[in-house]
Amino acid sequence: GQNIDQPTEMTATEGAIVQINCTYQTSGFNGLFWYQQHAGEAPTFLSYNVLDGLEEKGRFSSFLSRSKGYSYLLLKELQMKDSASYLCAVRDTGGFKTIFGAGTRLFVKA
Amino acid sequence: GAVVSQHPSWVICKSGTSVKIECRSLDFQATTMFWYRQFPKQSLMLMATSNEGSKATYEQGVEKDKFLINHASLTLSTLTVTSAHPEDSSFYICSAPELGAATTGELFFGEGSRLTVL
């Protein structure tokens, strides 16, 4: 079966750092993605990991451990505009079919 | 990045009618597109994989006769919700991977279509 777990909600303060965790159990694995989605809008791509380790991209970093079925998204220097849902997604092998977790709603407060 | 356009953005229809939603890749060819549905405060649920020139592949629990998918060209996929009912009211969103040696194959999403069935 396919199972992707991430916290439902998180709250953090402007300027701080927040880490959003994701664990997954899927029948196949060909990469893990993080997307950002503002309410009522389409998701936008943030990061991609296919090998173990950390990928850094400006204020955003993502980590993957395939043996543990675990990833996290790290957001630094939080801004109010970072308030959104963050979706962890796993791509299946043999194609581009991608399954999404339920998403983590992040609230950034002043 | 690649651009995917979806139309219409909003649609309100009467129960029992059919609604067609279009998804276009504007600057790349998409042999595969994915249709998702999203209920309020929930995540994206994959409905089906749309394959250019062949039948769509539906996820378990999705009625293929109710959600008709046609992928007639490399840049257009359509989703038709037939005999819509209020429980079909949702946010429908399409996506496509941009393939190529320099890409990760991440999904590019259309703007989404919010369907309200009265």
PDB file of N, CA and C in Angstrom, chain A residues 33 35 37 40-45 48 87 91 95-103 105, chain B residues 34 36 38 41-44 46 49 59 91 93 97 99 104-107 109-111 114:
ATOM      1  N   PHE A  33       9.398  14.543  -3.508  1.00  0.00           N
ATOM      2  CA  PHE A  33       9.219  15.952  -3.838  1.00  0.00           C
ATOM      3  C   PHE A  33       8.558  16.686  -2.674  1.00  0.00           C
ATOM      4  N   TYR A  35       6.235  20.208  -2.335  1.00  0.00           N
ATOM      5  CA  TYR A  35       5.523  21.263  -3.039  1.00  0.00           C
ATOM      6  C   TYR A  35       4.919  22.219  -2.016  1.00  0.00           C
ATOM      7  N   GLN A  37       1.711  24.871  -1.446  1.00  0.00           N
ATOM      8  CA  GLN A  37       0.408  25.215  -1.987  1.00  0.00           C
ATOM      9  C   GLN A  37      -0.281  26.259  -1.114  1.00  0.00           C
ATOM     10  N   GLY A  40      -6.383  27.671  -2.350  1.00  0.00           N
ATOM     11  CA  GLY A  40      -7.070  27.967  -3.595  1.00  0.00           C
ATOM     12  C   GLY A  40      -6.195  28.033  -4.822  1.00  0.00           C
ATOM     13  N   GLU A  41      -4.911  27.707  -4.657  1.00  0.00           N
ATOM     14  CA  GLU A  41      -3.988  27.784  -5.786  1.00  0.00           C
ATOM     15  C   GLU A  41      -3.386  26.417  -6.087  1.00  0.00           C
ATOM     16  N   ALA A  42      -2.717  26.338  -7.218  1.00  0.00           N
ATOM     17  CA  ALA A  42      -2.041  25.096  -7.595  1.00  0.00           C
ATOM     18  C   ALA A  42      -0.735  24.950  -6.808  1.00  0.00           C
ATOM     19  N   PRO A  43      -0.307  23.729  -6.574  1.00  0.00           N
ATOM     20  CA  PRO A  43       0.987  23.515  -5.912  1.00  0.00           C
ATOM     21  C   PRO A  43       2.141  23.979  -6.797  1.00  0.00           C
ATOM     22  N   THR A  44       3.201  24.417  -6.154  1.00  0.00           N
ATOM     23  CA  THR A  44       4.415  24.778  -6.876  1.00  0.00           C
ATOM     24  C   THR A  44       5.572  23.967  -6.319  1.00  0.00           C
ATOM     25  N   PHE A  45       6.464  23.579  -7.188  1.00  0.00           N
ATOM     26  CA  PHE A  45       7.580  22.716  -6.844  1.00  0.00           C
ATOM     27  C   PHE A  45       8.590  23.443  -5.970  1.00  0.00           C
ATOM     28  N   TYR A  48      13.484  18.389  -4.667  1.00  0.00           N
ATOM     29  CA  TYR A  48      13.478  17.013  -5.137  1.00  0.00           C
ATOM     30  C   TYR A  48      14.677  16.277  -4.558  1.00  0.00           C
ATOM     31  N   LEU A  87       3.380  20.027   0.865  1.00  0.00           N
ATOM     32  CA  LEU A  87       2.999  18.675   0.477  1.00  0.00           C
ATOM     33  C   LEU A  87       4.223  17.829   0.196  1.00  0.00           C
ATOM     34  N   ARG A  91       7.227   9.766  -5.885  1.00  0.00           N
ATOM     35  CA  ARG A  91       7.014   9.295  -7.248  1.00  0.00           C
ATOM     36  C   ARG A  91       7.284   7.804  -7.303  1.00  0.00           C
ATOM     37  N   GLY A  95       7.435   5.179 -14.005  1.00  0.00           N
ATOM     38  CA  GLY A  95       6.644   6.238 -14.632  1.00  0.00           C
ATOM     39  C   GLY A  95       6.738   7.497 -13.807  1.00  0.00           C
ATOM     40  N   PHE A  96       5.794   8.395 -13.982  1.00  0.00           N
ATOM     41  CA  PHE A  96       5.827   9.658 -13.254  1.00  0.00           C
ATOM     42  C   PHE A  96       4.638   9.809 -12.314  1.00  0.00           C
ATOM     43  N   LYS A  97       3.975   8.709 -12.027  1.00  0.00           N
ATOM     44  CA  LYS A  97       2.842   8.747 -11.104  1.00  0.00           C
ATOM     45  C   LYS A  97       3.337   9.188  -9.741  1.00  0.00           C
ATOM     46  N   THR A  98       2.686  10.193  -9.170  1.00  0.00           N
ATOM     47  CA  THR A  98       3.129  10.792  -7.914  1.00  0.00           C
ATOM     48  C   THR A  98       1.986  10.802  -6.918  1.00  0.00           C
ATOM     49  N   ILE A  99       2.275  10.309  -5.712  1.00  0.00           N
ATOM     50  CA  ILE A  99       1.290  10.246  -4.641  1.00  0.00           C
ATOM     51  C   ILE A  99       1.640  11.294  -3.601  1.00  0.00           C
ATOM     52  N   PHE A 100       0.623  12.004  -3.126  1.00  0.00           N
ATOM     53  CA  PHE A 100       0.824  13.096  -2.196  1.00  0.00           C
ATOM     54  C   PHE A 100       0.407  12.730  -0.784  1.00  0.00           C
ATOM     55  N   GLY A 101       1.135  13.254   0.183  1.00  0.00           N
ATOM     56  CA  GLY A 101       0.703  13.205   1.567  1.00  0.00           C
ATOM     57  C   GLY A 101      -0.413  14.219   1.783  1.00  0.00           C
ATOM     58  N   ALA A 102      -0.969  14.209   2.981  1.00  0.00           N
ATOM     59  CA  ALA A 102      -2.112  15.072   3.287  1.00  0.00           C
ATOM     60  C   ALA A 102      -1.726  16.536   3.397  1.00  0.00           C
ATOM     61  N   GLY A 103      -0.434  16.808   3.516  1.00  0.00           N
ATOM     62  CA  GLY A 103       0.017  18.191   3.595  1.00  0.00           C
ATOM     63  C   GLY A 103       0.110  18.699   5.017  1.00  0.00           C
ATOM     64  N   ARG A 105      -0.079  22.231   7.099  1.00  0.00           N
ATOM     65  CA  ARG A 105      -0.420  23.650   7.033  1.00  0.00           C
ATOM     66  C   ARG A 105       0.482  24.405   8.004  1.00  0.00           C
TER      67      ARG A 105
ATOM     68  N   PHE B  34      -1.654  13.958 -15.391  1.00  0.00           N
ATOM     69  CA  PHE B  34      -2.311  13.378 -14.219  1.00  0.00           C
ATOM     70  C   PHE B  34      -3.467  14.280 -13.788  1.00  0.00           C
ATOM     71  N   TYR B  36      -5.939  15.147 -10.641  1.00  0.00           N
ATOM     72  CA  TYR B  36      -6.109  15.036  -9.199  1.00  0.00           C
ATOM     73  C   TYR B  36      -7.410  15.721  -8.789  1.00  0.00           C
ATOM     74  N   GLN B  38      -9.127  17.501  -5.175  1.00  0.00           N
ATOM     75  CA  GLN B  38      -8.775  17.965  -3.841  1.00  0.00           C
ATOM     76  C   GLN B  38     -10.010  18.533  -3.168  1.00  0.00           C
ATOM     77  N   LYS B  41      -9.281  21.454   2.527  1.00  0.00           N
ATOM     78  CA  LYS B  41      -8.350  21.125   3.599  1.00  0.00           C
ATOM     79  C   LYS B  41      -7.825  19.691   3.526  1.00  0.00           C
ATOM     80  N   GLN B  42      -7.909  19.111   2.363  1.00  0.00           N
ATOM     81  CA  GLN B  42      -7.351  17.774   2.167  1.00  0.00           C
ATOM     82  C   GLN B  42      -6.296  17.820   1.077  1.00  0.00           C
ATOM     83  N   SER B  43      -5.566  16.727   0.928  1.00  0.00           N
ATOM     84  CA  SER B  43      -4.500  16.734  -0.055  1.00  0.00           C
ATOM     85  C   SER B  43      -5.003  16.310  -1.424  1.00  0.00           C
ATOM     86  N   LEU B  44      -4.085  16.262  -2.342  1.00  0.00           N
ATOM     87  CA  LEU B  44      -4.407  15.885  -3.712  1.00  0.00           C
ATOM     88  C   LEU B  44      -4.584  14.374  -3.803  1.00  0.00           C
ATOM     89  N   LEU B  46      -4.966  11.356  -6.406  1.00  0.00           N
ATOM     90  CA  LEU B  46      -4.804  11.016  -7.817  1.00  0.00           C
ATOM     91  C   LEU B  46      -6.034  10.266  -8.303  1.00  0.00           C
ATOM     92  N   THR B  49      -4.353   8.599 -14.635  1.00  0.00           N
ATOM     93  CA  THR B  49      -3.219   8.974 -15.479  1.00  0.00           C
ATOM     94  C   THR B  49      -3.717   9.013 -16.913  1.00  0.00           C
ATOM     95  N   GLU B  59      -7.309   5.231 -10.953  1.00  0.00           N
ATOM     96  CA  GLU B  59      -6.970   4.733  -9.624  1.00  0.00           C
ATOM     97  C   GLU B  59      -8.165   3.964  -9.057  1.00  0.00           C
ATOM     98  N   PHE B  91     -12.219  20.565  -6.166  1.00  0.00           N
ATOM     99  CA  PHE B  91     -11.174  21.276  -6.916  1.00  0.00           C
ATOM    100  C   PHE B  91     -10.459  20.216  -7.745  1.00  0.00           C
ATOM    101  N   ILE B  93      -7.579  19.324 -10.516  1.00  0.00           N
ATOM    102  CA  ILE B  93      -6.336  19.940 -10.979  1.00  0.00           C
ATOM    103  C   ILE B  93      -5.531  18.933 -11.797  1.00  0.00           C
ATOM    104  N   PRO B  97       4.483  16.112 -16.104  1.00  0.00           N
ATOM    105  CA  PRO B  97       5.926  16.221 -15.892  1.00  0.00           C
ATOM    106  C   PRO B  97       6.582  16.725 -17.170  1.00  0.00           C
ATOM    107  N   LEU B  99       9.609  16.332 -19.255  1.00  0.00           N
ATOM    108  CA  LEU B  99      10.644  15.322 -19.350  1.00  0.00           C
ATOM    109  C   LEU B  99      11.869  15.868 -20.053  1.00  0.00           C
ATOM    110  N   THR B 104      14.044  17.198 -13.338  1.00  0.00           N
ATOM    111  CA  THR B 104      13.818  16.181 -12.319  1.00  0.00           C
ATOM    112  C   THR B 104      12.520  15.428 -12.581  1.00  0.00           C
ATOM    113  N   GLY B 105      11.761  15.897 -13.543  1.00  0.00           N
ATOM    114  CA  GLY B 105      10.462  15.298 -13.816  1.00  0.00           C
ATOM    115  C   GLY B 105       9.404  15.736 -12.827  1.00  0.00           C
ATOM    116  N   GLU B 106       9.653  16.891 -12.163  1.00  0.00           N
ATOM    117  CA  GLU B 106       8.635  17.354 -11.236  1.00  0.00           C
ATOM    118  C   GLU B 106       7.372  17.715 -12.006  1.00  0.00           C
ATOM    119  N   LEU B 107       6.284  17.713 -11.274  1.00  0.00           N
ATOM    120  CA  LEU B 107       5.006  17.992 -11.899  1.00  0.00           C
ATOM    121  C   LEU B 107       4.759  19.495 -11.994  1.00  0.00           C
ATOM    122  N   PHE B 109       1.656  22.067 -12.529  1.00  0.00           N
ATOM    123  CA  PHE B 109       0.233  22.007 -12.326  1.00  0.00           C
ATOM    124  C   PHE B 109      -0.500  23.099 -13.086  1.00  0.00           C
ATOM    125  N   GLY B 110      -1.691  22.743 -13.530  1.00  0.00           N
ATOM    126  CA  GLY B 110      -2.598  23.758 -14.033  1.00  0.00           C
ATOM    127  C   GLY B 110      -3.141  24.566 -12.861  1.00  0.00           C
ATOM    128  N   GLU B 111      -3.912  25.580 -13.213  1.00  0.00           N
ATOM    129  CA  GLU B 111      -4.426  26.493 -12.179  1.00  0.00           C
ATOM    130  C   GLU B 111      -5.525  25.852 -11.335  1.00  0.00           C
ATOM    131  N   ARG B 114     -12.465  24.758 -10.081  1.00  0.00           N
ATOM    132  CA  ARG B 114     -13.351  24.530  -8.940  1.00  0.00           C
ATOM    133  C   ARG B 114     -14.749  24.278  -9.460  1.00  0.00           C
TER     134      ARG B 114
END
